[in-house]
Short mmCIF file of C-alpha atoms and ligand atoms in Angstrom, two decimals:
data_model
loop_
_atom_site.label_atom_id
_atom_site.label_comp_id
_atom_site.label_asym_id
_atom_site.label_seq_id
_atom_site.Cartn_x
_atom_site.Cartn_y
_atom_site.Cartn_z
CA MET K 1 119.76 67.24 109.19
CA SER K 2 121.07 70.57 107.93
CA THR K 3 121.85 73.28 110.45
CA GLN K 4 122.94 75.85 107.88
CA LYS K 5 121.86 79.45 108.29
CA VAL K 6 119.35 81.01 105.88
CA ARG K 7 121.49 83.67 104.16
CA LYS K 8 120.06 83.91 100.67
CA ALA K 9 116.69 84.96 99.32
CA VAL K 10 114.97 84.77 95.97
CA ILE K 11 112.45 87.36 94.85
CA PRO K 12 110.50 86.25 91.77
CA ALA K 13 109.68 89.42 89.83
CA ALA K 14 109.17 88.23 86.28
CA GLY K 15 105.38 88.46 86.22
CA LEU K 16 103.71 90.46 83.48
CA GLY K 17 101.68 92.58 85.91
CA THR K 18 98.52 92.20 83.82
CA ARG K 19 96.30 93.20 86.76
CA PHE K 20 97.87 96.67 86.75
CA LEU K 21 97.77 97.48 83.06
CA PRO K 22 98.16 100.06 81.62
CA ALA K 23 100.54 101.23 84.41
CA THR K 24 102.67 98.11 83.97
CA LYS K 25 103.05 98.40 80.21
CA ALA K 26 106.43 100.11 80.60
CA ILE K 27 106.97 100.03 84.38
CA PRO K 28 107.44 96.76 86.29
CA LYS K 29 104.65 96.24 88.82
CA GLU K 30 107.36 95.82 91.49
CA MET K 31 108.30 99.48 90.93
CA LEU K 32 104.81 100.87 91.59
CA PRO K 33 105.21 102.97 94.73
CA ILE K 34 103.28 102.72 97.96
CA VAL K 35 103.46 106.42 98.86
CA ASP K 36 107.02 107.01 97.57
CA VAL K 37 108.75 103.65 97.97
CA PRO K 38 108.54 100.95 95.25
CA THR K 39 106.87 97.77 96.53
CA VAL K 40 109.98 95.66 95.83
CA GLN K 41 112.00 97.89 98.18
CA TYR K 42 109.70 96.99 101.10
CA ILE K 43 110.27 93.31 100.27
CA ILE K 44 114.04 93.74 100.19
CA GLU K 45 114.01 95.73 103.43
CA GLU K 46 112.09 92.87 105.08
CA ALA K 47 114.64 90.33 103.81
CA VAL K 48 117.56 92.43 105.07
CA ALA K 49 115.87 93.01 108.43
CA SER K 50 115.50 89.22 108.67
CA GLY K 51 119.26 88.66 108.30
CA ILE K 52 119.40 87.90 104.56
CA GLU K 53 122.76 88.82 102.99
CA GLU K 54 122.39 87.93 99.32
CA ILE K 55 119.31 88.42 97.17
CA LEU K 56 118.54 87.12 93.71
CA ILE K 57 115.75 88.83 91.83
CA ILE K 58 114.22 86.82 88.99
CA THR K 59 113.41 89.32 86.27
CA ASN K 60 112.48 89.50 82.61
CA SER K 61 113.46 91.80 79.76
CA ASN K 62 111.04 94.52 80.90
CA LYS K 63 112.55 95.13 84.35
CA HIS K 64 115.68 97.27 83.81
CA CYS K 65 114.51 100.11 86.00
CA MET K 66 114.43 97.79 89.02
CA GLU K 67 118.16 97.20 88.57
CA ASN K 68 118.75 100.94 88.28
CA HIS K 69 116.76 101.57 91.44
CA PHE K 70 119.08 99.39 93.54
CA ASP K 71 122.25 100.66 91.85
CA LYS K 72 124.41 103.73 92.53
CA ASP K 73 123.39 106.81 90.55
CA TYR K 74 126.47 109.05 90.50
CA GLU K 75 124.90 111.76 88.34
CA LEU K 76 121.82 112.16 90.51
CA GLU K 77 124.01 112.04 93.62
CA ALA K 78 126.27 114.80 92.25
CA ARG K 79 123.33 117.01 91.31
CA LEU K 80 121.67 116.57 94.69
CA SER K 81 124.97 117.27 96.47
CA GLU K 82 125.54 120.44 94.43
CA SER K 83 122.18 121.78 95.52
CA GLY K 84 122.80 120.85 99.15
CA LYS K 85 120.13 118.14 99.30
CA THR K 86 122.08 115.94 101.72
CA ALA K 87 119.05 114.07 103.09
CA GLN K 88 118.11 112.97 99.57
CA VAL K 89 121.71 111.95 98.82
CA LYS K 90 121.58 109.67 101.86
CA LEU K 91 118.19 108.33 100.80
CA ILE K 92 119.36 107.21 97.37
CA ASN K 93 122.69 105.89 98.68
CA ASP K 94 121.00 103.84 101.37
CA ILE K 95 118.99 102.05 98.67
CA ALA K 96 122.15 101.14 96.76
CA ASN K 97 123.75 99.80 99.94
CA LEU K 98 120.79 97.74 101.16
CA ALA K 99 122.10 94.29 100.21
CA ASN K 100 124.06 92.35 97.61
CA ILE K 101 121.47 92.05 94.87
CA TYR K 102 121.85 89.84 91.81
CA TYR K 103 119.58 89.34 88.85
CA VAL K 104 118.75 86.50 86.52
CA ARG K 105 116.16 86.40 83.80
CA GLN K 106 113.35 83.92 83.52
CA LYS K 107 113.20 83.50 79.78
CA GLU K 108 109.62 82.25 79.56
CA PRO K 109 106.71 82.94 81.90
CA LYS K 110 106.22 79.32 82.97
CA GLY K 111 105.07 79.93 86.53
CA LEU K 112 106.36 80.55 90.05
CA GLY K 113 107.95 77.10 90.37
CA HIS K 114 109.90 77.67 87.17
CA ALA K 115 110.96 81.14 88.35
CA VAL K 116 112.33 79.72 91.61
CA LEU K 117 114.16 77.01 89.65
CA CYS K 118 116.09 79.82 87.88
CA ALA K 119 117.79 80.41 91.28
CA LYS K 120 119.25 76.89 91.50
CA SER K 121 122.91 77.68 90.85
CA PHE K 122 122.78 80.91 92.89
CA ILE K 123 121.46 79.05 95.93
CA GLY K 124 123.58 75.89 95.68
CA ASN K 125 123.14 73.48 98.54
CA GLU K 126 121.76 75.64 101.34
CA PRO K 127 118.36 76.59 102.74
CA PHE K 128 116.94 79.80 101.28
CA ALA K 129 114.02 82.18 101.49
CA VAL K 130 111.48 83.10 98.83
CA LEU K 131 109.55 86.38 99.10
CA LEU K 132 106.77 87.24 96.67
CA GLY K 133 106.45 90.87 95.69
CA ASP K 134 102.65 90.90 95.71
CA ASP K 135 102.59 90.28 99.46
CA VAL K 136 103.82 93.20 101.56
CA VAL K 137 103.77 92.34 105.26
CA ILE K 138 104.10 94.84 108.08
CA ASN K 139 104.53 93.64 111.66
CA LYS K 140 104.81 96.90 113.54
CA GLY K 141 106.83 96.56 116.71
CA GLY K 142 107.43 92.83 116.06
CA GLN K 143 109.69 90.65 113.96
CA PRO K 144 109.41 90.75 110.17
CA ALA K 145 107.38 87.89 108.69
CA LEU K 146 110.45 86.29 107.09
CA GLN K 147 112.39 86.44 110.35
CA GLN K 148 109.55 84.52 112.04
CA LEU K 149 109.80 81.79 109.37
CA ILE K 150 113.59 81.66 109.69
CA ASN K 151 113.23 81.18 113.46
CA ALA K 152 110.87 78.27 112.76
CA TYR K 153 113.38 76.85 110.26
CA ASP K 154 116.19 77.12 112.84
CA LYS K 155 114.05 75.20 115.31
CA HIS K 156 112.70 72.45 113.06
CA HIS K 157 115.47 72.29 110.39
CA ALA K 158 112.76 71.85 107.78
CA SER K 159 111.06 73.92 105.09
CA VAL K 160 108.52 76.43 106.35
CA VAL K 161 105.75 78.18 104.42
CA GLY K 162 104.21 81.37 105.84
CA VAL K 163 100.44 81.21 106.18
CA GLN K 164 97.51 83.17 107.50
CA THR K 165 93.81 82.26 107.63
CA VAL K 166 91.76 83.72 104.79
CA ALA K 167 88.01 83.95 104.24
CA GLU K 168 86.33 80.84 102.84
CA ASP K 169 85.51 82.50 99.52
CA GLN K 170 89.19 83.49 99.06
CA VAL K 171 90.84 80.05 99.22
CA SER K 172 90.78 79.53 95.44
CA LYS K 173 93.27 82.43 95.06
CA TYR K 174 96.04 80.75 97.08
CA GLY K 175 98.14 77.73 97.89
CA ILE K 176 96.24 76.09 100.76
CA VAL K 177 97.90 73.84 103.34
CA ALA K 178 96.61 70.66 104.98
CA PRO K 179 98.02 70.34 108.52
CA ASN K 180 98.89 66.90 109.86
CA ARG K 181 96.16 66.37 112.48
CA ASN K 182 98.20 63.76 114.37
CA VAL K 183 101.08 66.10 115.17
CA PRO K 184 100.28 68.76 117.78
CA ALA K 185 101.01 72.35 116.74
CA ASP K 186 104.22 73.86 118.13
CA GLY K 187 103.07 77.39 118.88
CA ARG K 188 102.34 78.93 115.49
CA ALA K 189 104.00 76.10 113.54
CA VAL K 190 102.11 73.06 112.23
CA LYS K 191 103.50 70.07 110.37
CA LEU K 192 101.96 69.56 106.95
CA ASP K 193 100.40 66.59 105.24
CA ASN K 194 99.64 68.20 101.93
CA MET K 195 99.32 71.45 99.97
CA VAL K 196 96.99 72.37 97.09
CA GLU K 197 97.36 75.26 94.65
CA LYS K 198 94.19 77.29 94.17
CA PRO K 199 91.66 74.66 95.26
CA LYS K 200 87.93 75.05 94.71
CA GLN K 201 86.26 76.34 97.86
CA GLU K 202 84.56 72.97 98.52
CA GLU K 203 87.81 71.05 98.06
CA ALA K 204 90.14 73.21 100.17
CA PRO K 205 91.76 71.24 103.00
CA SER K 206 91.78 74.32 105.30
CA ARG K 207 91.55 78.10 105.16
CA MET K 208 95.28 78.52 105.84
CA ALA K 209 96.73 80.22 102.76
CA VAL K 210 100.39 80.57 101.80
CA LEU K 211 101.01 84.30 101.66
CA GLY K 212 104.23 84.91 99.82
CA ARG K 213 106.90 83.84 102.34
CA TYR K 214 108.83 80.57 102.25
CA VAL K 215 112.00 79.06 103.68
CA LEU K 216 112.94 76.03 101.60
CA THR K 217 115.57 73.34 101.68
CA PRO K 218 117.64 72.99 98.47
CA GLU K 219 116.09 69.58 97.71
CA ILE K 220 113.20 71.57 96.24
CA PHE K 221 115.27 72.19 93.09
CA ASP K 222 115.38 68.53 91.97
CA LEU K 223 111.63 68.40 92.43
CA LEU K 224 111.10 71.63 90.48
CA GLU K 225 113.20 70.24 87.65
CA SER K 226 110.80 67.34 87.18
CA GLN K 227 107.65 69.26 88.06
CA GLY K 228 104.96 69.24 85.37
CA ALA K 229 102.47 72.03 84.80
CA GLY K 230 99.72 72.36 87.41
CA ALA K 231 97.01 74.94 88.13
CA GLY K 232 96.69 77.48 85.33
CA GLY K 233 99.01 75.38 83.13
CA GLU K 234 102.02 76.72 85.10
CA ILE K 235 104.85 75.00 86.98
CA GLN K 236 103.70 75.57 90.54
CA LEU K 237 105.98 75.95 93.56
CA THR K 238 103.14 74.56 95.69
CA ASP K 239 103.14 71.26 93.75
CA ALA K 240 106.87 70.78 94.26
CA ILE K 241 106.59 71.56 98.00
CA CYS K 242 103.75 69.05 98.16
CA ARG K 243 106.13 66.38 96.76
CA LEU K 244 108.84 67.52 99.21
CA ILE K 245 106.46 66.52 102.03
CA ASP K 246 106.84 62.88 100.89
CA THR K 247 110.54 62.90 101.77
CA GLN K 248 111.03 65.67 104.38
CA ALA K 249 109.04 67.44 107.08
CA VAL K 250 107.47 70.71 105.92
CA TYR K 251 105.84 73.17 108.31
CA ALA K 252 103.38 76.01 107.96
CA TYR K 253 103.97 79.02 110.20
CA ASP K 254 101.06 81.32 110.96
CA PHE K 255 103.08 84.54 110.88
CA GLU K 256 102.18 87.72 112.77
CA GLY K 257 101.70 90.90 110.79
CA ILE K 258 99.32 92.66 108.46
CA ARG K 259 99.63 91.39 104.91
CA TYR K 260 98.67 93.59 101.99
CA ASP K 261 97.88 91.99 98.64
CA VAL K 262 99.49 94.74 96.57
CA GLY K 263 98.98 92.68 93.41
CA ASP K 264 95.31 93.55 93.77
CA LYS K 265 94.04 97.08 93.13
CA PHE K 266 92.02 97.38 96.33
CA GLY K 267 94.86 95.82 98.36
CA PHE K 268 97.20 98.40 96.83
CA ILE K 269 94.89 101.27 97.74
CA LYS K 270 94.55 99.98 101.32
CA ALA K 271 98.34 99.75 101.62
CA THR K 272 98.73 103.29 100.28
CA ILE K 273 96.27 104.70 102.83
CA ASP K 274 97.66 102.72 105.79
CA PHE K 275 101.28 103.51 104.94
CA ALA K 276 100.48 107.20 104.50
CA LEU K 277 98.78 107.22 107.91
CA GLU K 278 102.00 105.85 109.44
CA ARG K 279 104.10 108.66 107.97
CA PRO K 280 104.61 111.65 110.27
CA ASP K 281 104.87 113.98 107.25
CA LEU K 282 101.50 112.89 105.83
CA ARG K 283 99.43 111.43 108.67
CA ASP K 284 97.42 114.48 109.71
CA GLN K 285 96.65 115.64 106.19
CA VAL K 286 95.57 112.18 105.04
CA ALA K 287 93.50 111.55 108.19
CA ASP K 288 91.69 114.88 107.79
CA TYR K 289 90.98 114.12 104.16
CA LEU K 290 89.60 110.65 104.98
CA LYS K 291 87.34 112.17 107.64
CA GLU K 292 86.14 114.74 105.12
CA ILE K 293 85.28 112.01 102.61
CA ALA K 294 83.57 109.88 105.26
CA GLU K 295 81.50 112.90 106.28
CA LYS K 296 80.40 113.51 102.69
CA MET K 297 79.42 109.86 102.27
CA LYS K 298 77.08 109.85 105.29
C1 G1P S 301 101.21 82.59 94.34
C2 G1P S 301 101.36 81.13 94.82
C3 G1P S 301 100.27 80.77 95.82
C4 G1P S 301 100.30 81.77 96.97
C5 G1P S 301 100.17 83.22 96.44
C6 G1P S 301 100.37 84.20 97.58
O1 G1P S 301 100.04 82.68 93.58
O2 G1P S 301 101.31 80.26 93.71
O3 G1P S 301 100.47 79.47 96.32
O4 G1P S 301 99.25 81.47 97.88
O5 G1P S 301 101.16 83.49 95.43
O6 G1P S 301 100.19 85.51 97.18
P1 G1P S 301 99.75 83.94 92.58
O7 G1P S 301 99.18 85.03 93.46
O8 G1P S 301 101.04 84.30 91.97
O9 G1P S 301 98.74 83.42 91.60
#
């Protein structure tokens, strides 16, 4: 049983962003800002706040500006310094100093499982986290979602997928877990029997959906290597985790926090409004405007 610490994370960011065209024609969807921070930065901040030291982003040829965002920008820094904008200098430097970030390209869009497999040599033989950029999770006043999963990993020494309950008519959008009914839940953690990627509503084993946070043991890589195409003709991470359950315990952890599906237009709008309402510099203005709209709609 491995007792290694979870130090590394993988962020798959090689998707085409088709749901956000035309915005994503030239800009990666991970760089679309919620208020003024790109979505991928929230994901990286969560990883860092959860104790992650090294991050590998899986990209494609269209994602250069993400690398620039997390790099130093000496020219911008010099110009801001010359005009006395010290707060902004700190802001852009803090981004460059967030974590050790590495990049590798997924050469063909063959699915999430294939994207994670691109991290094999970076991860080596240790447990690691996966965070999906479409799922931004805020747990105000509590531990970040990933930290909660890492705690569960430290306790059970087994892979953990982050879940929350979704509405019945939403199950076909997600990986859905089947808890082992013979093993009592340990707080928010349940041992799994099975997992299904995007099941039909009538075939879903539960309403507990995997929402973009995983801690996995490195044995997943051998399984991904031999994993055939699944739902949507893609190599699915869910299918490989499902096979992992045959040889190792895998848990689902019902994490605390509000999860925004920022890969969906309405989810993105909700995140923008909620995040703006949390910002001292915008809260009052935005709240007044929302009240004004609500009044007009009566
Ligand atoms: C992916 C995973 C799915 C998971 C979902 C969470 O699906 O394959 O298991 O439930 O992310 O957002 P996608 O949304 O990329 O189709």
